[in-house]
CSV table of C-alpha atoms in Angstrom, one decimal:
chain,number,residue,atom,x,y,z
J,1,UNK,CA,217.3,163.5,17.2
J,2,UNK,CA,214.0,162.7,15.3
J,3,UNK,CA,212.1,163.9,18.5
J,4,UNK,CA,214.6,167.5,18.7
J,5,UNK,CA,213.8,167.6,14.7
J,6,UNK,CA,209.8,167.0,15.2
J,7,UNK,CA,210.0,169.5,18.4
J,8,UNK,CA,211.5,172.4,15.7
J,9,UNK,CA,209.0,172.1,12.9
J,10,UNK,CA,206.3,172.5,15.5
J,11,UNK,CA,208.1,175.6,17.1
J,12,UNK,CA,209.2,177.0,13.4
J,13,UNK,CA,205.0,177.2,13.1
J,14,UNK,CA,204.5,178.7,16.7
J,15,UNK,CA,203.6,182.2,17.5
J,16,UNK,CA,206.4,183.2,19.8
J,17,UNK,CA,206.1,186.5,22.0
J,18,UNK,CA,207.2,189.6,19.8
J,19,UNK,CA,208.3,192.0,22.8
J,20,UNK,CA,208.5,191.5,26.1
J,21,UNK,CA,206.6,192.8,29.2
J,22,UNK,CA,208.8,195.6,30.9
J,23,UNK,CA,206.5,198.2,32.8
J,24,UNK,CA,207.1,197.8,36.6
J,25,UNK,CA,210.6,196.7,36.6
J,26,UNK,CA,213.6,199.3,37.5
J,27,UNK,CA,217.2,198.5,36.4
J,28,UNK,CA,218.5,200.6,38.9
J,29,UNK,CA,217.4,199.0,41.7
J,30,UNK,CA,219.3,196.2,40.1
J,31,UNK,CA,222.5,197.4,39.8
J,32,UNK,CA,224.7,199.1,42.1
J,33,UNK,CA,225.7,202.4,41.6
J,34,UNK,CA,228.7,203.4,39.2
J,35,UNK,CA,231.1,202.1,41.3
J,36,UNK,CA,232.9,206.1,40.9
J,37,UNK,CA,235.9,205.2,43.9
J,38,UNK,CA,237.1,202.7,40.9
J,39,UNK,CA,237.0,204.6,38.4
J,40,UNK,CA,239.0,207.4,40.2
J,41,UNK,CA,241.7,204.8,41.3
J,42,UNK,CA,242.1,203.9,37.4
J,43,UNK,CA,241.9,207.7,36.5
J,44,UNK,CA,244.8,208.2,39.3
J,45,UNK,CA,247.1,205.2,38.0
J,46,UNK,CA,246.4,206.5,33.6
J,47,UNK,CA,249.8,208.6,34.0
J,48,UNK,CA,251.3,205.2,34.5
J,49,UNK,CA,249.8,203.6,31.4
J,50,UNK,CA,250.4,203.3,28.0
J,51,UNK,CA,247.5,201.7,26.2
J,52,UNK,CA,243.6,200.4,27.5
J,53,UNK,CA,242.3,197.3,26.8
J,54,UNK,CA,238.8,197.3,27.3
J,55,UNK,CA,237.2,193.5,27.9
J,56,UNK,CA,233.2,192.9,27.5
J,57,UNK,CA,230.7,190.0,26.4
J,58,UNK,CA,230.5,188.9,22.9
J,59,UNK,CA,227.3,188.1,23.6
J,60,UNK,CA,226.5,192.1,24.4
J,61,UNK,CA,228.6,193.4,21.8
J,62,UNK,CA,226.9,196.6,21.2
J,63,UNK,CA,225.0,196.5,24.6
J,64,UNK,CA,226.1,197.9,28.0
J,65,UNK,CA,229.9,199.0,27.1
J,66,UNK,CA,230.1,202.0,30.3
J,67,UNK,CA,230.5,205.5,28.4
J,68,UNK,CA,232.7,206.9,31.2
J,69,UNK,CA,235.1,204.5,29.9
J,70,UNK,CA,235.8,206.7,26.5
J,71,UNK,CA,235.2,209.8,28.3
J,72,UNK,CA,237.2,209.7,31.3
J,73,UNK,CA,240.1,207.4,30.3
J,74,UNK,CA,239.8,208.1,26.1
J,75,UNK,CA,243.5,210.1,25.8
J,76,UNK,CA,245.2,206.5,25.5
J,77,UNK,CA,245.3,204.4,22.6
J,78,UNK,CA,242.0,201.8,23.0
J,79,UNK,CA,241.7,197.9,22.2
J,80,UNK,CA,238.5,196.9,22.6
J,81,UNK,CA,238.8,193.0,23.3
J,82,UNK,CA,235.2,191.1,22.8
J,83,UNK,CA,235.6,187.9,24.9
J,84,UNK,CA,233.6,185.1,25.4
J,85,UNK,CA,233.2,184.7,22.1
J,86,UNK,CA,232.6,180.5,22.1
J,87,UNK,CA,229.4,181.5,23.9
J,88,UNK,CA,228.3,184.0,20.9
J,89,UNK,CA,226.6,183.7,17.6
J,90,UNK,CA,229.1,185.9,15.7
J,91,UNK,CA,227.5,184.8,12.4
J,92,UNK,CA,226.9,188.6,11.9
J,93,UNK,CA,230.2,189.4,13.0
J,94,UNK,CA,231.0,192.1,9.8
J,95,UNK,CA,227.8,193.9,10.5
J,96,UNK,CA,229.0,194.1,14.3
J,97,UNK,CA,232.5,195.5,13.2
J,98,UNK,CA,231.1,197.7,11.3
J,99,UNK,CA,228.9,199.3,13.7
J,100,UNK,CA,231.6,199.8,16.5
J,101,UNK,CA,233.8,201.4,13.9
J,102,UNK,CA,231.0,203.9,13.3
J,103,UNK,CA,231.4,204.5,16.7
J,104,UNK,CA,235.2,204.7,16.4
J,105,UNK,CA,236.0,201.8,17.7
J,106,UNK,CA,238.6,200.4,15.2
J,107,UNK,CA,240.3,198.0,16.9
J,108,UNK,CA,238.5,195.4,18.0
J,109,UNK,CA,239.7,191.8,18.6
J,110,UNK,CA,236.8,188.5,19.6
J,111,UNK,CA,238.5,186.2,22.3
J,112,UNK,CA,238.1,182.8,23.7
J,113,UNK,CA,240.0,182.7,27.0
J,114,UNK,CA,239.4,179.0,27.8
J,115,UNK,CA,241.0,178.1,24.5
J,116,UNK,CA,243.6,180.9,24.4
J,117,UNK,CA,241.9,181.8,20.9
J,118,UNK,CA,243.3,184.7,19.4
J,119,UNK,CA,244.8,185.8,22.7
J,120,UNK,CA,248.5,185.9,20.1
J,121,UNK,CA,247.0,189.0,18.8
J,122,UNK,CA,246.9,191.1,21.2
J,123,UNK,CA,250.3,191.5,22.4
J,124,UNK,CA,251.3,192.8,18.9
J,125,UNK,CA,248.3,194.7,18.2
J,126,UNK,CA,248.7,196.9,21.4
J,127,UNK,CA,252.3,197.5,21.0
J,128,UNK,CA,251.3,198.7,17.3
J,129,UNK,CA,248.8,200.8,19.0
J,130,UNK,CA,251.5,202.5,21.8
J,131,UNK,CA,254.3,203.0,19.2
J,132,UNK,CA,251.8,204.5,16.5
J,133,UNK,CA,250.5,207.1,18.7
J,134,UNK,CA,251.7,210.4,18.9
J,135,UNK,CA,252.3,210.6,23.2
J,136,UNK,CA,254.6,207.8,22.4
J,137,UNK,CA,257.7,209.6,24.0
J,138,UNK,CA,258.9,207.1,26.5
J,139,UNK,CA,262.7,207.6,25.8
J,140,UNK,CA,264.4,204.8,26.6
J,141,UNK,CA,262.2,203.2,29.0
J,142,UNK,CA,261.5,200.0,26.8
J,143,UNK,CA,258.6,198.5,29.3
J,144,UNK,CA,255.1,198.9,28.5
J,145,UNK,CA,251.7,199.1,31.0
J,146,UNK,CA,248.2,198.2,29.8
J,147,UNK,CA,245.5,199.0,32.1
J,148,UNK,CA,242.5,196.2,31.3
J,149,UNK,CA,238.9,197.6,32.0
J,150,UNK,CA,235.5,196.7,31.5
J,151,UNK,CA,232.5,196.2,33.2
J,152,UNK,CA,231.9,193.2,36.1
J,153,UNK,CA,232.0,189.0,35.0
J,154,UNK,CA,233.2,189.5,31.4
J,155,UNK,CA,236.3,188.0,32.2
J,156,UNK,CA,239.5,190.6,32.5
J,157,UNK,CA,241.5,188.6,35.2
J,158,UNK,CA,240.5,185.1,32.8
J,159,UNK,CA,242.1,187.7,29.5
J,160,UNK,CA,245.3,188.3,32.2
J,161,UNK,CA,245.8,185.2,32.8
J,162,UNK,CA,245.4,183.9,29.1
J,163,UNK,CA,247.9,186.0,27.9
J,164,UNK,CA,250.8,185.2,31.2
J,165,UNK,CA,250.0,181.8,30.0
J,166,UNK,CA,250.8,182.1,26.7
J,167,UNK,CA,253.8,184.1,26.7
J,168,UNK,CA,255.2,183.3,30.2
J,169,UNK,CA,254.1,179.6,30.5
J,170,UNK,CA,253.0,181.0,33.9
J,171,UNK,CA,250.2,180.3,36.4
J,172,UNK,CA,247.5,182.2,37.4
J,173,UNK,CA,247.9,185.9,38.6
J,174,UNK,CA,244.7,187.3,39.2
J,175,UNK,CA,241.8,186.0,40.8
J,176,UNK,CA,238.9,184.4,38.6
J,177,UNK,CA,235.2,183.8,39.6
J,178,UNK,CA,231.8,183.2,37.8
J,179,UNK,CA,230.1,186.4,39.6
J,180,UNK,CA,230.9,189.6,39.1
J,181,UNK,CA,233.0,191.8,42.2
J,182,UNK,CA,236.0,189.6,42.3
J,183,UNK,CA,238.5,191.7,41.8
J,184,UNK,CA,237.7,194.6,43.9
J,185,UNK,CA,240.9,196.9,43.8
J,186,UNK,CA,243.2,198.1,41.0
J,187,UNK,CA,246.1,196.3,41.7
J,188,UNK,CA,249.4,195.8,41.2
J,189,UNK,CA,251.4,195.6,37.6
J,190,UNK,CA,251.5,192.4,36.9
J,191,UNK,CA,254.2,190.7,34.4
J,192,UNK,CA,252.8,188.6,30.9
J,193,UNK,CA,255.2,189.2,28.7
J,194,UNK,CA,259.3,189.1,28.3
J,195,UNK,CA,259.8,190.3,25.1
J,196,UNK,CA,258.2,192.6,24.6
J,197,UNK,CA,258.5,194.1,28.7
J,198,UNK,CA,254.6,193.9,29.1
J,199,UNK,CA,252.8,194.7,32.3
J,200,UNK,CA,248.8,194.9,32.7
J,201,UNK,CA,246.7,196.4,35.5
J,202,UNK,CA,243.6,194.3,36.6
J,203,UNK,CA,240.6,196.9,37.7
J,204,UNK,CA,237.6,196.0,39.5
J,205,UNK,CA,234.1,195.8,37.4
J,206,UNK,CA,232.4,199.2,36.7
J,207,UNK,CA,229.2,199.8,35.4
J,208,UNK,CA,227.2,202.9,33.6
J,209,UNK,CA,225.8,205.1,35.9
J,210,UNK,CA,222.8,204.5,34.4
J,211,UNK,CA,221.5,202.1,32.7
J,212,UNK,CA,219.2,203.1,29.5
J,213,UNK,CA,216.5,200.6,29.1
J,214,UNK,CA,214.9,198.0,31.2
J,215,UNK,CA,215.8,194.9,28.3
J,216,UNK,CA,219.5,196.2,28.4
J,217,UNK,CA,219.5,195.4,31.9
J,218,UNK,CA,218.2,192.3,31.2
J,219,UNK,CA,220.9,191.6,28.8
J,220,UNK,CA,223.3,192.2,31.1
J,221,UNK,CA,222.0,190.3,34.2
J,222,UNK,CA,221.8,187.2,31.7
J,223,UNK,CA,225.5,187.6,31.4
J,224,UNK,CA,226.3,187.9,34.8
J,225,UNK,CA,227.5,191.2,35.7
J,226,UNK,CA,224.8,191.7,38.9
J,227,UNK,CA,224.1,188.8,41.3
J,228,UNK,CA,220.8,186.6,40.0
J,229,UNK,CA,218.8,187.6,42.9
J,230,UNK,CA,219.0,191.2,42.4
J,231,UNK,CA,216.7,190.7,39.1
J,232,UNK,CA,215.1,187.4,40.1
J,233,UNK,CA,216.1,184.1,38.7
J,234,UNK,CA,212.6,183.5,37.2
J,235,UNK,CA,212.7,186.9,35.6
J,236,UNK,CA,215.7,186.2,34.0
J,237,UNK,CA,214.5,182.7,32.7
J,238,UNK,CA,211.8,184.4,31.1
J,239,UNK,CA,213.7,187.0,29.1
J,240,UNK,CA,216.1,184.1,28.4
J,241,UNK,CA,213.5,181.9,26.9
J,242,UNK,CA,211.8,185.3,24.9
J,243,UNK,CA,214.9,185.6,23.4
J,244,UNK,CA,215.9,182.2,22.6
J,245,UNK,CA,212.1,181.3,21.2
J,246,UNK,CA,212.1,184.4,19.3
J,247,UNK,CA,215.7,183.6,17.4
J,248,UNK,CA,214.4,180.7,16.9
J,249,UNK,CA,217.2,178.8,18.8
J,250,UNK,CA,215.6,176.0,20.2
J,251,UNK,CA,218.6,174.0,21.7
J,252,UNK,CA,217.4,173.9,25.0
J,253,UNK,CA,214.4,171.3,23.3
J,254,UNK,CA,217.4,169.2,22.7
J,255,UNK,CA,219.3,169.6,26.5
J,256,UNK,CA,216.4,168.8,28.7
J,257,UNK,CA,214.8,166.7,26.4
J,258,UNK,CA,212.1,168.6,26.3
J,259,UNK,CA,208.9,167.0,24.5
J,260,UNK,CA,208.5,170.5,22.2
J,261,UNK,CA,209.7,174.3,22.5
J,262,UNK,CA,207.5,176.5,24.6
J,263,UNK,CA,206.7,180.2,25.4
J,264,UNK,CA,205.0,180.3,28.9
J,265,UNK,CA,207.9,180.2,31.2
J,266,UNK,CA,205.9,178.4,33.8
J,267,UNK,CA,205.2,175.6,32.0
J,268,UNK,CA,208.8,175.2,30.8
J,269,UNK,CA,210.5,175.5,34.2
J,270,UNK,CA,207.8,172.4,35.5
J,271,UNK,CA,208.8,170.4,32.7
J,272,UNK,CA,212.7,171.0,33.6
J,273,UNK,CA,212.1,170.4,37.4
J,274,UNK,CA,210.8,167.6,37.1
J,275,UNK,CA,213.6,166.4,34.5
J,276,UNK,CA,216.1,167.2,37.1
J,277,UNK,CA,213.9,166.0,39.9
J,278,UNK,CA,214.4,169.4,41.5
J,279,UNK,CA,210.9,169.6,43.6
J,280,UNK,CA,210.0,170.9,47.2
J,281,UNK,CA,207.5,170.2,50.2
J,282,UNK,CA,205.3,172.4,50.5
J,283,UNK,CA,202.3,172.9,53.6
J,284,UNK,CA,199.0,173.1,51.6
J,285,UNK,CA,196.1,173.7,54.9
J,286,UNK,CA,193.2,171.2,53.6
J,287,UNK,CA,189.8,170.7,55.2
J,288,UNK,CA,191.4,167.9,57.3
J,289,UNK,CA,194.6,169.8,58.5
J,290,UNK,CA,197.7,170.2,57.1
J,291,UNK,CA,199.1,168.0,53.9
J,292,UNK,CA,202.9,167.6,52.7
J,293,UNK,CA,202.9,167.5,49.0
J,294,UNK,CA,205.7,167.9,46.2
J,295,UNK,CA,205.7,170.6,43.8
J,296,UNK,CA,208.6,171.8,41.5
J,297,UNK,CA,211.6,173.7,42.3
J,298,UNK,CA,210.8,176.7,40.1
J,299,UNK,CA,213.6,178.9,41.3
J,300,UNK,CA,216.0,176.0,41.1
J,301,UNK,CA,215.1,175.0,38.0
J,302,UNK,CA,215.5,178.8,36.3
J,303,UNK,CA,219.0,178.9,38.3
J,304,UNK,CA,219.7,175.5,36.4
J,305,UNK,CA,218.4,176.8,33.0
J,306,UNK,CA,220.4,180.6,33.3
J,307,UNK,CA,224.0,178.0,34.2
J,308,UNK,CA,223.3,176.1,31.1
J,309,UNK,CA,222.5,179.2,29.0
J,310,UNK,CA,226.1,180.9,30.4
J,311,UNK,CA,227.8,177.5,30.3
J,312,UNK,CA,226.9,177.1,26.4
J,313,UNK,CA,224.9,174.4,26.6
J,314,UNK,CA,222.0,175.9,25.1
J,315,UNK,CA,224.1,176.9,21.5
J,316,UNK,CA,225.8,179.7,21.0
J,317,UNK,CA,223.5,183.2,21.3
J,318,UNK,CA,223.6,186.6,20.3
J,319,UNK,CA,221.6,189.0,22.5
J,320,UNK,CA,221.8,191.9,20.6
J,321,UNK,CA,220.7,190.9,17.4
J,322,UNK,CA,217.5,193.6,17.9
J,323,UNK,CA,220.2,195.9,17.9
J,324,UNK,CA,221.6,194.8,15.1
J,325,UNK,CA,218.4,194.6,13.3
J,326,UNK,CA,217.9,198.6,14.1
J,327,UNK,CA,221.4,199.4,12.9
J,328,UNK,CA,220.4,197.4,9.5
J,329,UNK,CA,217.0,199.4,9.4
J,330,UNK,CA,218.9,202.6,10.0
């Protein structure tokens, strides 16, 4: 502890990086296009639907929602569910609210699958939502269908599966992975609740067509929704520790037991290679032939330092506090 504490004061006096470099890189070679066959399949099923639960990162709160969402499938009545939310510094939570009202986004409910927090609410809040709005002519047909959307890895099947498991004491129904593309097809209504009748539609991940800014991108790569390689590992551990330095959140000091916080990503993924003894041969052609020597795992190590970031082990963050911080300004 006395070595984390002494670690801080000296990275509460540091200089850290006040923007960071983004000329040269290209989002969209990043992400794939708008995935438009899935969001036609969900378009095709709406007439089936009563209410849309949209899922994304707590984390991203204000960042990378996909627009086509309100546009294309905006006639139903809209939960916005902001999951994840163990993984988030909502200390800022009112000012976050407040901006996604201005944006018309008044129902809005923070989630914590693993724990089942605040899953209860939902339940009751959407069946408010369906028997409040005005296309609520469903005659006797007491059943109701919720289509969940949102874009890849932000954890709609793990939301499903909460709420069966709360209200059905059931198992798992749909499929759960820590990449984004797992579920890959609208499927099937699936049952989570008795009373009231409650079915919900899993979708497959869809992103903007376009994403608007190069540290967006970022953002969302750190949360998952593209596969690592298609931004770089090392890229991504970079931005990561930007961010982290520059919030002053200097908990991964603490987890690698780190001797101080640094800035120069380099340095930081050498220090945590060699703390988790991830190194490589590597050929190095001398004067006298060909020498075998060890050299740290840089790529393994910023794969180890993005899993701890995502798993929480590095404190709870909030990536779009610069967002914030405009919407403050403004």
């Amino acid at each position: 502890m006395r070595l984390f504490t002494h670690a801080v004061c000296n990275a509460a006096r540091a200089a850290w990086r006040e923007s960071f470099p983004l000329g040269g890189r290209d989002p969209a070679r990043w992400f794939p296009g708008h995935m438009a066959k899935g969001l036609k399949k969900m378009q095709s099923s709406l007439k089936l639907v009563d209410c849309i639960i949209e899922v994304h990162d707590a984390r991203i709160p204000l960042s990378g929602r996909n627009p086509l969402f309100q546009e294309t499938l905006g006639l139903k009545p809209h939960l916005l569910v902001l999951n994840k939310m163990d993984l988030a510094d909502l200390r800022e939570q009112k000012k976050i609210l407040q901006h996604l009202e201005g944006e018309g986004l008044k129902n809005v409910i923070f989630t914590n699958c693993v724990k089942d927090e605040n899953i209860r609410q939902i339940i009751p809040t959407v069946t408010e939502l369906i028997e409040s709005s005005y296309r609520y002519h469903r005659g006797e047909n007491l059943e109701y269908c919720i289509m969940v959307i949102g874009i890849p890895n932000v954890g709609k099947s793990s939301l499903i599966n909460s709420i069966r498991r709360l209200h059905l004491r059931k198992g798992k129904a749909s499929r759960v992975g820590g990449q984004p593309g797992v579920t890959r097809a609208v499927m099937s209504r699936i049952q989570v609740c008795e009373r009231p009748l409650v079915f919900l539609l899993d979708t497959p991940g869809v992103l903007a067509p376009r994403i608007e800014s190069v540290e967006m991108g970022l953002k969302l790569a750190l949360c998952g929704t593209v596969l690592d390689h298609l931004v770089g590992e090392e890229t991504m551990a970079d931005y990561l520790l930007y961010t982290l330095n520059r919030h002053q959140l200097f908990g991964y000091v603490q987890h690698y037991g780190l001797d101080s916080a640094c800035d120069d990503v380099e340095s930081v993924l050498k220090r945590v290679a060699l703390k988790l003894g991830k190194t490589q041969k590597v050929k190095v052609l001398t004067g006298t032939g060909n020498v075998n020597i060890m050299q740290p795992n840089y790529a393994a190590a910023a794969g180890h330092f993005l899993r701890a970031f995502r798993s929480g082990l590095l404190g709870p963050v909030m990536l779009d506090r610069d967002v914030l911080a405009c919407c403050v300004d403004r």
